[in-house]
Structure formats: C-alpha cells, structure tokens
Amino acid sequence: MDSVTETFDALAGLLAEGGVVVLSGAGLSTESGIPDYRGPSGVARRHTPMTYQAFTGDPVARRRYWARSHLGWRTIARAVPNGGHRAVARLQRFGLVDAVITQNVDGLHTAAGSEPVVQLHGSLDEVVCLDCGNHTSREELDRRLRQANPGFDAVVAAVNPDGDVDLADREVAGFRTVDCGFCRTGMLKPDVVFFGETVPAARVARCFDLVEGARSLLVLGSSLTVLSGRRFVIRAAKRGIAVAIVNQGVTRGDGYAAVRVDGPLGVLLPALADRFAGVSPVPDVAAGVSGGWAAPVVGRPAGAGPTGR
C-alpha cells in the first residue's frame, strides 16, 4: 500500500469514529479567492495586519484601515464557499463532525451550511461601536461609507485575509470615516479580533469545551503560528485527544499530530467526504495534489508533545 493511500486511510479512520471537532484557518479559504498569511498564497511577507492599539489610538491609522477595508470588504462579500467548506458541511451532515471552530472571519463555513460554527476571531459581516456597544451590519456601514466618499475610486493592489487591502497613501488621504449611527459619536470597529486584542473569554471557553468533548481534533488550513488557535491543539494533546492536521506546508502543531497530511484541501476534503458517501476511495493525486502527501505520523501517542523540545 503506497503512502498516499495509507495517509488517506489513517485520516479517514479517525473521522470514521465520529466526534470530530474541526479547527480551520485561512488556508481553507484560499480557493475562494481569499489569500492566507503564511501558506503558498500568503501575504505575511508584505503585509502587517492592523493592531488594536494602532486602530484605537491613531486616527490616521484608523482612517487608513477603513479606506482599505472599504474596498477589501467587497471581495470578501463576493467570496463563496469552496469544495473544502462544502466537504466539511457534508461531514457534519454525515454525523462525523460535531462542530467547527474557525479562525477565519469570512463567514464561509456558515455559508456552506455548517452548524454549529464558532468564529473565534469574529466576523467581518458586523461592525461594533466601541463606545455604546451597538452592532450593525457591514452592508449598512458600506452604504454609509459610499455616501461619505462618492468620489473614492482607488485601485486595489491586493486583498488580505482580514479584508484589508494594499493602497498607496495618496489614495487614502481624502477618505472620510463615519461614526456610530446609533450614538452618533462612537468609534466604529469591525467585529473581529485584531492582533493585540483579546478573544472574548466566553468564546475561548466554549472552544475549549468543544475540544475537550471531542474524540479527535481536525486542523484544516492553519499553520498554527499564532497561539490563539494552537492552544486548542495543545489542550487536545494534553487530554489524549487525537490530532490530525491537513495543511500545505509545515505547522507549529506538527509534533502533536497523530496524522499529518501536506496537500491541497480542495482535493483532499471533497474526496474524504465522498468516501463516507460511498463515492470515491482515494483522492486522485495527479488531479491536483502538489508538493506531495506526508506519511502519517506513527510511533508517537496523541498526547505526546512536539519532538525536539
């Protein structure tokens, strides 16, 4: 039996037991036209994400963010679920996946039909007033920003995973922001967790509860570079819960994985869902897998820590 089949069988074997919780990252949404930060389409090398401190403390930085996000939001809003999102939803319908925890803010799991979904870092679909706490839709803010900036026609150079885009400073200079439409003076912020901001404690607690109640944790499209997501892998390993990782490229959680697959999610996940629907036994490597498939990790219990520590 070749390594591709062995790896696929090992992954399918974990899912067949049911009780799976999915932890997804930006790599799952790249095939929907939204780049990730560190994978093959990553933008980390050229883009520094907005921090909470800069957004709230620097009016110039805040104006720059809203000008860029105003354009980037249109790309996020047009994005549709890809085969990977739909496959996860199918696995939920088959009763194998209990819940999804996503680090993404694009809403594509929900659009694909997954339920329940915990959006760890929030959603770009909503805007919150930092003064009065009122929530409004991003569509409403988009309408107000268009009215306040009728001549704003900047050209987007690149869209980032958080909905931000790259724009020249001269194109940002004349952009006008708007205040809260409810209290009239409050500072508006997308209802997402910026870098340097803390994920709400209740949301984190819910995620830990889901992980601790799972039979296995399936990581999809995340490099696990940021502790915000990696902590769930660490908690699963400490509890003896099997961890499987599917990602293009290495991750900081590889040492915890009972099974690790390096390959495109858009090929693997639909094939995995098809297997449980009785359609296809093994993904067609020639049809789209690039960079090879990593053999399953063997000889190390699920609860073991990373090697080399």
mmCIF file of N, CA, C and O in Angstrom, residues 96-178:
data_model
loop_
_atom_site.group_PDB
_atom_site.id
_atom_site.type_symbol
_atom_site.label_atom_id
_atom_site.label_comp_id
_atom_site.label_asym_id
_atom_site.label_seq_id
_atom_site.Cartn_x
_atom_site.Cartn_y
_atom_site.Cartn_z
ATOM 1 N N LEU A 96 -20.321 12.955 11.453
ATOM 2 C CA LEU A 96 -18.932 12.679 11.831
ATOM 3 C C LEU A 96 -18.271 13.876 12.499
ATOM 4 O O LEU A 96 -17.444 13.711 13.397
ATOM 5 N N VAL A 97 -18.594 15.079 12.048
ATOM 6 C CA VAL A 97 -18.048 16.318 12.617
ATOM 7 C C VAL A 97 -19.116 16.960 13.487
ATOM 8 O O VAL A 97 -20.233 17.222 13.023
ATOM 9 N N ASP A 98 -18.767 17.197 14.749
ATOM 10 C CA ASP A 98 -19.732 17.769 15.688
ATOM 11 C C ASP A 98 -19.806 19.289 15.615
ATOM 12 O O ASP A 98 -20.876 19.873 15.820
ATOM 13 N N ALA A 99 -18.670 19.943 15.384
ATOM 14 C CA ALA A 99 -18.637 21.402 15.410
ATOM 15 C C ALA A 99 -17.410 21.901 14.670
ATOM 16 O O ALA A 99 -16.444 21.165 14.454
ATOM 17 N N VAL A 100 -17.466 23.177 14.289
ATOM 18 C CA VAL A 100 -16.356 23.837 13.623
ATOM 19 C C VAL A 100 -15.931 25.048 14.433
ATOM 20 O O VAL A 100 -16.767 25.876 14.807
ATOM 21 N N ILE A 101 -14.646 25.133 14.719
ATOM 22 C CA ILE A 101 -14.039 26.343 15.273
ATOM 23 C C ILE A 101 -13.209 26.937 14.147
ATOM 24 O O ILE A 101 -12.319 26.270 13.623
ATOM 25 N N THR A 102 -13.496 28.155 13.748
ATOM 26 C CA THR A 102 -12.728 28.749 12.662
ATOM 27 C C THR A 102 -12.015 30.014 13.113
ATOM 28 O O THR A 102 -12.569 30.825 13.856
ATOM 29 N N GLN A 103 -10.772 30.136 12.660
ATOM 30 C CA GLN A 103 -10.003 31.353 12.898
ATOM 31 C C GLN A 103 -10.292 32.396 11.826
ATOM 32 O O GLN A 103 -9.811 33.522 11.905
ATOM 33 N N ASN A 104 -11.058 32.018 10.808
ATOM 34 C CA ASN A 104 -11.358 32.910 9.696
ATOM 35 C C ASN A 104 -12.512 33.849 10.036
ATOM 36 O O ASN A 104 -13.366 33.521 10.865
ATOM 37 N N VAL A 105 -12.540 34.982 9.367
ATOM 38 C CA VAL A 105 -13.576 35.988 9.626
ATOM 39 C C VAL A 105 -14.474 36.181 8.404
ATOM 40 O O VAL A 105 -15.218 37.153 8.321
ATOM 41 N N ASP A 106 -14.419 35.232 7.448
ATOM 42 C CA ASP A 106 -15.120 35.406 6.176
ATOM 43 C C ASP A 106 -16.524 34.825 6.144
ATOM 44 O O ASP A 106 -17.275 35.043 5.185
ATOM 45 N N GLY A 107 -16.915 34.054 7.147
ATOM 46 C CA GLY A 107 -18.278 33.518 7.197
ATOM 47 C C GLY A 107 -18.563 32.394 6.224
ATOM 48 O O GLY A 107 -19.727 31.999 6.060
ATOM 49 N N LEU A 108 -17.540 31.820 5.590
ATOM 50 C CA LEU A 108 -17.776 30.847 4.525
ATOM 51 C C LEU A 108 -18.206 29.475 5.046
ATOM 52 O O LEU A 108 -18.883 28.734 4.329
ATOM 53 N N HIS A 109 -17.829 29.112 6.258
ATOM 54 C CA HIS A 109 -18.331 27.856 6.817
ATOM 55 C C HIS A 109 -19.844 27.904 6.969
ATOM 56 O O HIS A 109 -20.555 26.970 6.589
ATOM 57 N N THR A 110 -20.340 28.997 7.528
ATOM 58 C CA THR A 110 -21.786 29.145 7.707
ATOM 59 C C THR A 110 -22.490 29.178 6.360
ATOM 60 O O THR A 110 -23.548 28.558 6.184
ATOM 61 N N ALA A 111 -21.904 29.885 5.396
ATOM 62 C CA ALA A 111 -22.500 29.961 4.061
ATOM 63 C C ALA A 111 -22.568 28.587 3.402
ATOM 64 O O ALA A 111 -23.456 28.325 2.583
ATOM 65 N N ALA A 112 -21.630 27.709 3.757
ATOM 66 C CA ALA A 112 -21.614 26.368 3.182
ATOM 67 C C ALA A 112 -22.611 25.440 3.853
ATOM 68 O O ALA A 112 -22.855 24.328 3.360
ATOM 69 N N GLY A 113 -23.176 25.859 4.980
ATOM 70 C CA GLY A 113 -24.174 25.052 5.671
ATOM 71 C C GLY A 113 -23.705 24.399 6.944
ATOM 72 O O GLY A 113 -24.444 23.604 7.538
ATOM 73 N N SER A 114 -22.490 24.699 7.402
ATOM 74 C CA SER A 114 -22.009 24.125 8.652
ATOM 75 C C SER A 114 -22.737 24.727 9.849
ATOM 76 O O SER A 114 -23.053 25.909 9.860
ATOM 77 N N GLU A 115 -22.972 23.888 10.849
ATOM 78 C CA GLU A 115 -23.644 24.317 12.075
ATOM 79 C C GLU A 115 -23.415 23.239 13.139
ATOM 80 O O GLU A 115 -23.662 22.053 12.872
ATOM 81 N N PRO A 116 -22.919 23.591 14.329
ATOM 82 C CA PRO A 116 -22.559 24.946 14.757
ATOM 83 C C PRO A 116 -21.154 25.347 14.313
ATOM 84 O O PRO A 116 -20.300 24.495 14.061
ATOM 85 N N VAL A 117 -20.956 26.669 14.216
ATOM 86 C CA VAL A 117 -19.657 27.240 13.885
ATOM 87 C C VAL A 117 -19.325 28.301 14.929
ATOM 88 O O VAL A 117 -20.127 29.208 15.163
ATOM 89 N N VAL A 118 -18.165 28.188 15.547
ATOM 90 C CA VAL A 118 -17.687 29.222 16.454
ATOM 91 C C VAL A 118 -16.642 30.040 15.702
ATOM 92 O O VAL A 118 -15.610 29.513 15.290
ATOM 93 N N GLN A 119 -16.931 31.315 15.496
ATOM 94 C CA GLN A 119 -15.994 32.200 14.793
ATOM 95 C C GLN A 119 -15.060 32.824 15.828
ATOM 96 O O GLN A 119 -15.370 33.851 16.421
ATOM 97 N N LEU A 120 -13.940 32.154 16.028
ATOM 98 C CA LEU A 120 -13.023 32.511 17.115
ATOM 99 C C LEU A 120 -12.627 33.974 17.066
ATOM 100 O O LEU A 120 -12.566 34.649 18.102
ATOM 101 N N HIS A 121 -12.340 34.480 15.885
ATOM 102 C CA HIS A 121 -11.851 35.853 15.737
ATOM 103 C C HIS A 121 -12.922 36.808 15.235
ATOM 104 O O HIS A 121 -12.604 37.906 14.776
ATOM 105 N N GLY A 122 -14.178 36.416 15.334
ATOM 106 C CA GLY A 122 -15.265 37.302 14.941
ATOM 107 C C GLY A 122 -15.623 37.184 13.476
ATOM 108 O O GLY A 122 -15.222 36.235 12.788
ATOM 109 N N SER A 123 -16.373 38.175 12.988
ATOM 110 C CA SER A 123 -16.849 38.146 11.608
ATOM 111 C C SER A 123 -16.823 39.538 10.995
ATOM 112 O O SER A 123 -17.208 40.512 11.646
ATOM 113 N N LEU A 124 -16.387 39.603 9.756
ATOM 114 C CA LEU A 124 -16.382 40.879 9.037
ATOM 115 C C LEU A 124 -17.790 41.329 8.655
ATOM 116 O O LEU A 124 -17.971 42.455 8.200
ATOM 117 N N ASP A 125 -18.766 40.477 8.854
ATOM 118 C CA ASP A 125 -20.139 40.817 8.495
ATOM 119 C C ASP A 125 -20.754 41.868 9.406
ATOM 120 O O ASP A 125 -21.776 42.456 9.067
ATOM 121 N N GLU A 126 -20.154 42.073 10.579
ATOM 122 C CA GLU A 126 -20.739 43.007 11.542
ATOM 123 C C GLU A 126 -19.732 44.059 11.976
ATOM 124 O O GLU A 126 -18.525 43.866 11.891
ATOM 125 N N VAL A 127 -20.271 45.183 12.441
ATOM 126 C CA VAL A 127 -19.478 46.302 12.947
ATOM 127 C C VAL A 127 -19.986 46.629 14.339
ATOM 128 O O VAL A 127 -21.193 46.583 14.596
ATOM 129 N N VAL A 128 -19.081 46.950 15.253
ATOM 130 C CA VAL A 128 -19.465 47.262 16.626
ATOM 131 C C VAL A 128 -18.980 48.660 17.000
ATOM 132 O O VAL A 128 -17.905 49.092 16.568
ATOM 133 N N CYS A 129 -19.787 49.374 17.767
ATOM 134 C CA CYS A 129 -19.375 50.678 18.289
ATOM 135 C C CYS A 129 -18.626 50.454 19.593
ATOM 136 O O CYS A 129 -19.144 49.817 20.515
ATOM 137 N N LEU A 130 -17.409 50.952 19.687
ATOM 138 C CA LEU A 130 -16.595 50.757 20.878
ATOM 139 C C LEU A 130 -17.064 51.612 22.051
ATOM 140 O O LEU A 130 -16.632 51.399 23.185
ATOM 141 N N ASP A 131 -17.945 52.563 21.794
ATOM 142 C CA ASP A 131 -18.453 53.419 22.866
ATOM 143 C C ASP A 131 -19.773 52.901 23.439
ATOM 144 O O ASP A 131 -19.892 52.689 24.645
ATOM 145 N N CYS A 132 -20.773 52.690 22.573
ATOM 146 C CA CYS A 132 -22.092 52.285 23.071
ATOM 147 C C CYS A 132 -22.351 50.791 22.923
ATOM 148 O O CYS A 132 -23.331 50.276 23.477
ATOM 149 N N GLY A 133 -21.519 50.076 22.176
ATOM 150 C CA GLY A 133 -21.670 48.635 22.026
ATOM 151 C C GLY A 133 -22.677 48.203 20.984
ATOM 152 O O GLY A 133 -22.928 47.002 20.810
ATOM 153 N N ASN A 134 -23.281 49.140 20.263
ATOM 154 C CA ASN A 134 -24.276 48.785 19.265
ATOM 155 C C ASN A 134 -23.635 48.044 18.087
ATOM 156 O O ASN A 134 -22.541 48.384 17.640
ATOM 157 N N HIS A 135 -24.341 47.018 17.606
ATOM 158 C CA HIS A 135 -23.881 46.261 16.444
ATOM 159 C C HIS A 135 -24.728 46.612 15.215
ATOM 160 O O HIS A 135 -25.947 46.737 15.315
ATOM 161 N N THR A 136 -24.068 46.762 14.082
ATOM 162 C CA THR A 136 -24.754 46.973 12.818
ATOM 163 C C THR A 136 -24.113 46.086 11.760
ATOM 164 O O THR A 136 -23.017 45.556 11.950
ATOM 165 N N SER A 137 -24.794 45.933 10.642
ATOM 166 C CA SER A 137 -24.274 45.084 9.578
ATOM 167 C C SER A 137 -23.192 45.809 8.790
ATOM 168 O O SER A 137 -23.173 47.043 8.717
ATOM 169 N N ARG A 138 -22.310 45.039 8.198
ATOM 170 C CA ARG A 138 -21.270 45.638 7.359
ATOM 171 C C ARG A 138 -21.885 46.237 6.094
ATOM 172 O O ARG A 138 -21.370 47.217 5.555
ATOM 173 N N GLU A 139 -22.991 45.682 5.645
ATOM 174 C CA GLU A 139 -23.666 46.250 4.473
ATOM 175 C C GLU A 139 -24.126 47.680 4.753
ATOM 176 O O GLU A 139 -24.013 48.563 3.885
ATOM 177 N N GLU A 140 -24.656 47.917 5.961
ATOM 178 C CA GLU A 140 -25.099 49.262 6.329
ATOM 179 C C GLU A 140 -23.920 50.225 6.381
ATOM 180 O O GLU A 140 -24.003 51.364 5.909
ATOM 181 N N LEU A 141 -22.804 49.780 6.971
ATOM 182 C CA LEU A 141 -21.617 50.636 7.004
ATOM 183 C C LEU A 141 -21.114 50.905 5.598
ATOM 184 O O LEU A 141 -20.709 52.034 5.279
ATOM 185 N N ASP A 142 -21.141 49.905 4.745
ATOM 186 C CA ASP A 142 -20.689 50.081 3.365
ATOM 187 C C ASP A 142 -21.504 51.158 2.667
ATOM 188 O O ASP A 142 -20.971 52.008 1.950
ATOM 189 N N ARG A 143 -22.830 51.142 2.900
ATOM 190 C CA ARG A 143 -23.698 52.166 2.301
ATOM 191 C C ARG A 143 -23.327 53.553 2.801
ATOM 192 O O ARG A 143 -23.232 54.504 2.015
ATOM 193 N N ARG A 144 -23.093 53.688 4.101
ATOM 194 C CA ARG A 144 -22.756 54.990 4.678
ATOM 195 C C ARG A 144 -21.389 55.490 4.185
ATOM 196 O O ARG A 144 -21.211 56.686 3.923
ATOM 197 N N LEU A 145 -20.425 54.592 4.065
ATOM 198 C CA LEU A 145 -19.097 54.995 3.586
ATOM 199 C C LEU A 145 -19.144 55.394 2.118
ATOM 200 O O LEU A 145 -18.431 56.315 1.689
ATOM 201 N N ARG A 146 -19.967 54.737 1.345
ATOM 202 C CA ARG A 146 -20.115 55.129 -0.067
ATOM 203 C C ARG A 146 -20.708 56.537 -0.165
ATOM 204 O O ARG A 146 -20.287 57.339 -1.002
ATOM 205 N N GLN A 147 -21.682 56.827 0.694
ATOM 206 C CA GLN A 147 -22.287 58.154 0.688
ATOM 207 C C GLN A 147 -21.287 59.223 1.125
ATOM 208 O O GLN A 147 -21.286 60.333 0.594
ATOM 209 N N ALA A 148 -20.435 58.881 2.101
ATOM 210 C CA ALA A 148 -19.463 59.850 2.607
ATOM 211 C C ALA A 148 -18.273 60.039 1.670
ATOM 212 O O ALA A 148 -17.563 61.044 1.754
ATOM 213 N N ASN A 149 -18.070 59.089 0.744
ATOM 214 C CA ASN A 149 -16.912 59.131 -0.155
ATOM 215 C C ASN A 149 -17.335 58.835 -1.593
ATOM 216 O O ASN A 149 -16.924 57.831 -2.184
ATOM 217 N N PRO A 150 -18.168 59.701 -2.170
ATOM 218 C CA PRO A 150 -18.708 59.418 -3.509
ATOM 219 C C PRO A 150 -17.647 59.353 -4.603
ATOM 220 O O PRO A 150 -17.847 58.685 -5.613
ATOM 221 N N GLY A 151 -16.528 60.020 -4.415
ATOM 222 C CA GLY A 151 -15.501 60.023 -5.461
ATOM 223 C C GLY A 151 -14.350 59.079 -5.201
ATOM 224 O O GLY A 151 -13.337 59.119 -5.900
ATOM 225 N N PHE A 152 -14.490 58.210 -4.215
ATOM 226 C CA PHE A 152 -13.394 57.305 -3.843
ATOM 227 C C PHE A 152 -13.339 56.150 -4.834
ATOM 228 O O PHE A 152 -14.209 55.286 -4.863
ATOM 229 N N ASP A 153 -12.316 56.142 -5.657
ATOM 230 C CA ASP A 153 -12.204 55.124 -6.702
ATOM 231 C C ASP A 153 -10.809 54.520 -6.751
ATOM 232 O O ASP A 153 -10.254 54.260 -7.822
ATOM 233 N N ALA A 154 -10.207 54.311 -5.586
ATOM 234 C CA ALA A 154 -8.860 53.752 -5.519
ATOM 235 C C ALA A 154 -8.829 52.360 -6.136
ATOM 236 O O ALA A 154 -9.824 51.624 -6.130
ATOM 237 N N VAL A 155 -7.681 51.989 -6.644
ATOM 238 C CA VAL A 155 -7.488 50.682 -7.268
ATOM 239 C C VAL A 155 -6.854 49.732 -6.256
ATOM 240 O O VAL A 155 -5.846 50.054 -5.631
ATOM 241 N N VAL A 156 -7.441 48.565 -6.097
ATOM 242 C CA VAL A 156 -6.945 47.585 -5.145
ATOM 243 C C VAL A 156 -5.752 46.848 -5.729
ATOM 244 O O VAL A 156 -5.817 46.314 -6.837
ATOM 245 N N ALA A 157 -4.659 46.823 -4.964
ATOM 246 C CA ALA A 157 -3.471 46.104 -5.413
ATOM 247 C C ALA A 157 -3.509 44.648 -4.973
ATOM 248 O O ALA A 157 -3.128 43.754 -5.720
ATOM 249 N N ALA A 158 -3.964 44.384 -3.747
ATOM 250 C CA ALA A 158 -4.039 43.018 -3.222
ATOM 251 C C ALA A 158 -4.966 43.007 -2.020
ATOM 252 O O ALA A 158 -5.018 43.964 -1.261
ATOM 253 N N VAL A 159 -5.710 41.909 -1.873
ATOM 254 C CA VAL A 159 -6.617 41.752 -0.739
ATOM 255 C C VAL A 159 -5.982 40.806 0.261
ATOM 256 O O VAL A 159 -5.394 39.794 -0.102
ATOM 257 N N ASN A 160 -6.112 41.124 1.549
ATOM 258 C CA ASN A 160 -5.524 40.326 2.610
ATOM 259 C C ASN A 160 -6.596 39.523 3.340
ATOM 260 O O ASN A 160 -7.795 39.814 3.216
ATOM 261 N N PRO A 161 -6.208 38.501 4.121
ATOM 262 C CA PRO A 161 -7.195 37.630 4.758
ATOM 263 C C PRO A 161 -8.158 38.342 5.695
ATOM 264 O O PRO A 161 -9.265 37.849 5.934
ATOM 265 N N ASP A 162 -7.757 39.498 6.250
ATOM 266 C CA ASP A 162 -8.625 40.223 7.174
ATOM 267 C C ASP A 162 -9.508 41.247 6.467
ATOM 268 O O ASP A 162 -10.159 42.063 7.102
ATOM 269 N N GLY A 163 -9.529 41.210 5.121
ATOM 270 C CA GLY A 163 -10.350 42.144 4.366
ATOM 271 C C GLY A 163 -9.659 43.458 4.089
ATOM 272 O O GLY A 163 -10.207 44.331 3.415
ATOM 273 N N ASP A 164 -8.459 43.646 4.614
ATOM 274 C CA ASP A 164 -7.658 44.834 4.349
ATOM 275 C C ASP A 164 -7.051 44.696 2.952
ATOM 276 O O ASP A 164 -6.939 43.600 2.416
ATOM 277 N N VAL A 165 -6.666 45.811 2.353
ATOM 278 C CA VAL A 165 -6.035 45.774 1.033
ATOM 279 C C VAL A 165 -4.808 46.671 1.053
ATOM 280 O O VAL A 165 -4.587 47.448 1.985
ATOM 281 N N ASP A 166 -4.011 46.564 0.013
ATOM 282 C CA ASP A 166 -2.842 47.421 -0.128
ATOM 283 C C ASP A 166 -3.212 48.635 -0.971
ATOM 284 O O ASP A 166 -3.680 48.492 -2.108
ATOM 285 N N LEU A 167 -3.026 49.831 -0.404
ATOM 286 C CA LEU A 167 -3.300 51.075 -1.110
ATOM 287 C C LEU A 167 -2.163 52.060 -0.875
ATOM 288 O O LEU A 167 -1.560 52.075 0.208
ATOM 289 N N ALA A 168 -1.907 52.887 -1.858
ATOM 290 C CA ALA A 168 -0.911 53.944 -1.697
ATOM 291 C C ALA A 168 -1.461 55.016 -0.752
ATOM 292 O O ALA A 168 -2.666 55.273 -0.707
ATOM 293 N N ASP A 169 -0.583 55.650 0.016
ATOM 294 C CA ASP A 169 -1.001 56.660 0.990
ATOM 295 C C ASP A 169 -1.767 57.807 0.341
ATOM 296 O O ASP A 169 -2.702 58.352 0.936
ATOM 297 N N ARG A 170 -1.398 58.169 -0.868
ATOM 298 C CA ARG A 170 -2.074 59.291 -1.532
ATOM 299 C C ARG A 170 -3.544 58.971 -1.815
ATOM 300 O O ARG A 170 -4.387 59.880 -1.890
ATOM 301 N N GLU A 171 -3.870 57.671 -1.970
ATOM 302 C CA GLU A 171 -5.256 57.293 -2.231
ATOM 303 C C GLU A 171 -6.085 57.255 -0.956
ATOM 304 O O GLU A 171 -7.313 57.258 -1.013
ATOM 305 N N VAL A 172 -5.430 57.226 0.187
ATOM 306 C CA VAL A 172 -6.117 57.163 1.475
ATOM 307 C C VAL A 172 -6.377 58.552 2.046
ATOM 308 O O VAL A 172 -7.322 58.754 2.815
ATOM 309 N N ALA A 173 -5.575 59.520 1.659
ATOM 310 C CA ALA A 173 -5.550 60.836 2.305
ATOM 311 C C ALA A 173 -6.920 61.508 2.393
ATOM 312 O O ALA A 173 -7.267 62.113 3.410
ATOM 313 N N GLY A 174 -7.734 61.412 1.357
ATOM 314 C CA GLY A 174 -9.006 62.117 1.361
ATOM 315 C C GLY A 174 -10.185 61.298 1.840
ATOM 316 O O GLY A 174 -11.333 61.772 1.787
ATOM 317 N N PHE A 175 -9.943 60.090 2.311
ATOM 318 C CA PHE A 175 -11.052 59.222 2.720
ATOM 319 C C PHE A 175 -11.693 59.718 4.015
ATOM 320 O O PHE A 175 -11.009 60.121 4.954
ATOM 321 N N ARG A 176 -13.016 59.696 4.079
ATOM 322 C CA ARG A 176 -13.758 60.134 5.263
ATOM 323 C C ARG A 176 -14.361 58.935 5.984
ATOM 324 O O ARG A 176 -15.061 58.114 5.378
ATOM 325 N N THR A 177 -14.086 58.824 7.279
ATOM 326 C CA THR A 177 -14.700 57.776 8.087
ATOM 327 C C THR A 177 -16.036 58.271 8.642
ATOM 328 O O THR A 177 -16.363 59.464 8.533
ATOM 329 N N VAL A 178 -16.797 57.376 9.226
ATOM 330 C CA VAL A 178 -18.078 57.754 9.827
ATOM 331 C C VAL A 178 -18.135 57.226 11.252
ATOM 332 O O VAL A 178 -17.484 56.236 11.595
#
